[in-house]
């Protein structure tokens, strides 16, 4: 991390876990454990849990995020949620383009870009996910793919709007598998993302953008990962459902 030029952000991604009642209980357990964090702490929760999460996090240093956002302001889009709906509900962050959405729900680089634009134009901070599959890595396409996904996601995002963008490098082969990228692989992937931003917006601006690592990050490996130059925190799936372990990651990013 380089906290002198950019923020460190630890964000939980609860995926399709926890009911509203369980949300209240888990956030109440987490609050005291992360109260003295020296990094931003965000929990991205299922839509239905947002009111309970916002209420439970009130007065604490935990900010609430959603796990997706639609690109239109309103209309005939059954099952979708707009940026304004999220904002009025107290949401500050939103995950966009998670590999599970790309893999299971037909999300493309173009829709990721549209959702990112909608989020940022409405005033949300978008946590945009990019990452290669194992096959793409083995074919030697990691750098090309990460740069392409990053640039596509940021199409029509102004330099000024980058302050509301976080990119999460999440190698698909490391998500929910227990296989973590090595600290060097994480730093390399995050470095490619930063290079892509620099190629479009210039090096100085690229240095200010928070780039997270995600994929089986846990209490045991967080220290080593966040110590890397380009790893400005993490997007945490499974471990964000365990308060003490999530708090340990927050602690690692607070050093
Ligand atoms: P994981 O998920 O920490 O469970 O691997 C990370 C993510 O999908 O954001």
Coordinates of C-alpha atoms and ligand atoms in Angstrom, one line a residue:
X1 CA 0.0 0.0 0.0
X2 CA 1.1 3.5 -0.5
X3 CA -1.2 5.5 1.9
X4 CA 0.6 8.7 1.1
X5 CA -1.1 9.0 -2.2
X6 CA -4.2 6.8 -2.1
X7 CA -6.7 5.3 0.4
X8 CA -6.6 1.7 1.7
X9 CA -10.0 0.1 1.5
X10 CA -11.1 -3.2 3.0
X11 CA -14.5 -4.2 1.6
X12 CA -16.5 -7.3 2.4
X13 CA -18.6 -8.9 -0.4
X14 CA -21.2 -10.9 1.3
X15 CA -22.6 -12.4 -2.0
X16 CA -25.9 -14.2 -1.4
X17 CA -25.4 -14.7 2.3
X18 CA -27.2 -13.4 5.5
X19 CA -30.8 -12.5 6.1
X20 CA -31.7 -9.0 7.4
X21 CA -31.7 -10.3 11.0
X22 CA -28.4 -12.0 10.5
X23 CA -27.1 -8.8 9.0
X24 CA -27.9 -6.8 12.1
X25 CA -26.2 -9.4 14.3
X26 CA -23.0 -9.7 12.2
X27 CA -22.5 -5.9 11.9
X28 CA -23.1 -5.5 15.6
X29 CA -20.4 -8.0 16.2
X30 CA -18.0 -6.3 13.7
X31 CA -18.4 -2.7 14.9
X32 CA -16.2 -2.8 18.0
X33 CA -13.6 -5.0 16.3
X34 CA -13.0 -2.5 13.5
X35 CA -13.6 0.7 15.4
X36 CA -10.0 1.9 15.4
X37 CA -9.3 1.0 11.7
X38 CA -6.8 3.2 9.9
X39 CA -8.3 2.3 6.5
X40 CA -11.8 2.5 5.0
X41 CA -14.1 -0.3 6.0
X42 CA -17.0 -1.2 3.7
X43 CA -19.6 -4.0 3.7
X44 CA -21.3 -4.8 0.4
X45 CA -24.5 -6.7 1.2
X46 CA -27.5 -8.2 -0.7
X47 CA -30.1 -5.6 -1.6
X48 CA -32.6 -6.9 0.8
X49 CA -30.1 -6.5 3.7
X50 CA -29.3 -2.8 3.0
X51 CA -31.8 -1.2 5.4
X52 CA -30.7 -3.5 8.3
X53 CA -27.0 -2.9 7.4
X54 CA -27.3 0.9 7.2
X55 CA -29.2 1.0 10.5
X56 CA -26.7 -1.3 12.3
X57 CA -23.7 0.6 11.0
X58 CA -25.1 4.0 12.0
X59 CA -22.5 6.0 14.0
X60 CA -19.7 3.6 13.2
X61 CA -16.8 3.7 10.7
X62 CA -18.4 1.0 8.6
X63 CA -19.9 2.1 5.3
X64 CA -22.4 0.1 3.3
X65 CA -22.2 -1.0 -0.3
X66 CA -24.4 -2.9 -2.7
X67 CA -23.4 -5.8 -4.9
X68 CA -24.7 -4.5 -8.2
X69 CA -26.5 -1.5 -9.8
X70 CA -28.5 -1.1 -13.0
X71 CA -27.4 1.5 -15.6
X72 CA -30.9 3.1 -16.2
X73 CA -32.5 5.5 -13.8
X74 CA -35.8 3.7 -13.9
X75 CA -38.0 1.7 -16.2
X76 CA -39.1 -1.8 -17.3
X77 CA -36.1 -3.7 -15.9
X78 CA -37.7 -6.4 -13.7
X79 CA -35.5 -7.4 -10.8
X80 CA -33.0 -4.5 -11.1
X81 CA -32.1 -1.7 -8.7
X82 CA -31.1 1.9 -9.7
X83 CA -28.3 4.0 -8.4
X84 CA -30.7 6.5 -6.9
X85 CA -32.6 3.8 -5.0
X86 CA -29.3 2.8 -3.5
X87 CA -28.3 6.3 -2.6
X88 CA -31.6 7.0 -0.9
X89 CA -31.1 3.8 1.1
X90 CA -27.8 5.0 2.5
X91 CA -25.5 3.1 0.2
X92 CA -22.1 4.7 -0.6
X93 CA -20.3 1.9 -2.6
X94 CA -21.3 -0.7 -5.2
X95 CA -19.5 -3.7 -6.6
X96 CA -19.7 -3.8 -10.4
X97 CA -18.6 -6.6 -12.8
X98 CA -17.8 -9.2 -10.2
X99 CA -16.6 -12.4 -12.0
X100 CA -19.7 -14.3 -10.7
X101 CA -21.9 -11.8 -12.5
X102 CA -19.8 -12.1 -15.6
X103 CA -19.8 -15.9 -15.4
X104 CA -23.4 -16.6 -14.3
X105 CA -25.4 -13.6 -15.3
X106 CA -24.2 -12.6 -18.7
X107 CA -22.3 -9.4 -17.6
X108 CA -20.0 -8.1 -20.3
X109 CA -17.3 -5.5 -20.4
X110 CA -19.9 -3.2 -22.0
X111 CA -22.5 -3.6 -19.3
X112 CA -19.8 -3.3 -16.6
X113 CA -18.9 0.0 -18.2
X114 CA -22.6 1.2 -18.2
X115 CA -23.1 0.2 -14.6
X116 CA -19.9 1.9 -13.6
X117 CA -20.9 5.1 -15.3
X118 CA -24.4 5.0 -13.7
X119 CA -22.9 4.4 -10.3
X120 CA -20.3 7.2 -10.5
X121 CA -22.6 9.7 -12.2
X122 CA -25.0 9.2 -9.3
X123 CA -22.3 9.8 -6.7
X124 CA -21.6 6.2 -5.6
X125 CA -18.1 4.8 -5.5
X126 CA -17.9 1.8 -7.8
X127 CA -15.7 -1.2 -6.9
X128 CA -15.0 -2.5 -10.4
X129 CA -13.8 -6.1 -10.6
X130 CA -11.4 -7.4 -13.2
X131 CA -9.6 -10.7 -13.3
X132 CA -8.3 -13.6 -15.5
X133 CA -9.4 -17.2 -15.5
X134 CA -6.8 -19.9 -15.0
X135 CA -6.9 -20.8 -18.7
X136 CA -6.2 -17.1 -19.7
X137 CA -3.3 -17.0 -17.2
X138 CA -1.8 -20.2 -18.6
X139 CA -2.1 -18.9 -22.1
X140 CA -0.1 -15.8 -21.1
X141 CA -3.0 -13.3 -21.5
X142 CA -3.1 -12.0 -17.9
X143 CA -1.6 -8.5 -18.6
X144 CA -3.6 -8.1 -21.9
X145 CA -6.8 -9.1 -20.3
X146 CA -6.5 -7.0 -17.1
X147 CA -5.6 -3.9 -19.1
X148 CA -8.4 -4.5 -21.6
X149 CA -11.0 -5.1 -18.8
X150 CA -9.8 -2.0 -16.9
X151 CA -9.9 0.3 -19.9
X152 CA -13.3 -1.0 -21.0
X153 CA -14.8 -0.5 -17.6
X154 CA -13.5 3.1 -17.5
X155 CA -14.7 4.2 -20.9
X156 CA -16.2 7.7 -20.6
X157 CA -15.1 8.0 -17.0
X158 CA -13.4 11.4 -16.5
X159 CA -10.1 11.8 -14.7
X160 CA -12.0 13.7 -12.0
X161 CA -14.5 10.8 -11.6
X162 CA -11.6 8.4 -10.8
X163 CA -11.8 9.5 -7.2
X164 CA -15.0 7.5 -7.1
X165 CA -13.5 4.4 -8.7
X166 CA -11.8 1.5 -7.0
X167 CA -10.6 -1.4 -9.1
X168 CA -10.5 -4.9 -7.5
X169 CA -8.1 -7.3 -9.2
X170 CA -9.6 -10.7 -8.5
X171 CA -8.1 -13.6 -10.3
X172 CA -11.0 -15.9 -11.1
X173 CA -9.1 -19.0 -10.1
X174 CA -8.5 -17.6 -6.6
X175 CA -12.1 -16.6 -5.8
X176 CA -13.7 -18.9 -3.2
X177 CA -11.2 -21.6 -3.9
X178 CA -8.9 -21.2 -1.0
X179 CA -6.1 -20.7 -3.5
X180 CA -4.7 -17.2 -3.0
X181 CA -2.5 -15.5 -5.5
X182 CA 1.0 -15.1 -4.1
X183 CA 1.9 -11.6 -2.9
X184 CA 4.0 -11.2 -6.0
X185 CA 1.2 -12.3 -8.3
X186 CA -1.3 -10.0 -6.6
X187 CA 1.2 -7.1 -6.9
X188 CA 1.8 -7.8 -10.5
X189 CA -1.9 -8.0 -11.4
X190 CA -2.6 -4.8 -9.5
X191 CA 0.4 -3.2 -11.2
X192 CA -1.1 -4.1 -14.6
X193 CA -4.3 -2.4 -13.6
X194 CA -2.5 0.7 -12.5
X195 CA -0.5 0.7 -15.8
X196 CA -3.7 0.5 -17.8
X197 CA -5.1 3.6 -15.8
X198 CA -1.8 5.4 -16.4
X199 CA -1.9 4.7 -20.2
X200 CA -5.3 6.5 -20.3
X201 CA -5.1 9.1 -17.6
X202 CA -1.3 9.5 -16.9
X203 CA 1.0 8.1 -14.3
X204 CA 0.3 10.8 -11.7
X205 CA -3.4 10.2 -11.6
X206 CA -3.0 6.4 -11.7
X207 CA -1.0 6.6 -8.5
X208 CA -4.0 8.0 -6.7
X209 CA -6.4 5.2 -7.6
X210 CA -7.1 2.5 -5.0
X211 CA -6.5 -0.9 -6.4
X212 CA -7.6 -3.8 -4.2
X213 CA -6.7 -7.5 -4.4
X214 CA -9.5 -10.1 -3.9
X215 CA -9.5 -13.9 -3.9
X216 CA -9.3 -16.1 -0.8
X217 CA -7.8 -13.2 1.2
X218 CA -7.9 -14.2 4.9
X219 CA -6.6 -13.3 8.3
X220 CA -3.4 -15.4 7.7
X221 CA -2.4 -14.0 4.3
X222 CA -3.6 -10.4 4.5
X223 CA -0.5 -8.9 6.1
X224 CA 1.8 -10.1 3.3
X225 CA -0.7 -9.1 0.5
X226 CA -1.4 -5.5 1.7
X227 CA 2.3 -4.9 2.3
X228 CA 2.8 -5.0 -1.5
X229 CA 3.2 -1.6 -3.2
X230 CA 0.2 -1.9 -5.5
X231 CA -2.2 -3.7 -3.1
X232 CA -4.4 -1.0 -1.5
X233 CA -6.6 -3.2 0.5
X234 CA -8.9 -6.1 -0.4
X235 CA -12.3 -7.2 -1.6
X236 CA -13.1 -10.0 0.8
X237 CA -15.7 -12.7 0.2
X238 CA -15.9 -15.7 2.5
X239 CA -13.8 -14.2 5.3
X240 CA -16.1 -11.1 5.4
X241 CA -18.7 -13.3 7.0
X242 CA -16.5 -14.0 10.0
X243 CA -16.2 -10.9 12.2
X244 CA -12.9 -11.7 14.0
X245 CA -11.1 -12.8 10.8
X246 CA -12.5 -9.8 8.8
X247 CA -11.3 -7.5 11.6
X248 CA -7.8 -9.1 11.4
X249 CA -7.7 -8.1 7.7
X250 CA -8.8 -4.6 8.6
X251 CA -6.0 -4.5 11.2
X252 CA -3.4 -5.6 8.6
X253 CA -4.5 -2.8 6.3
X254 CA -4.4 -0.3 9.2
X255 CA -0.6 -0.6 9.6
Ligands
LIG1 P1 -13.4 -14.9 -1.6 O1 -14.2 -14.0 -2.6 O2 -12.7 -14.0 -0.6 O3 -14.4 -15.8 -1.0 O4 -12.4 -15.7 -2.5 C1 -13.7 -12.7 -3.0 C2 -14.7 -12.1 -3.9 O5 -15.3 -12.8 -4.7 O6 -14.8 -10.8 -3.9

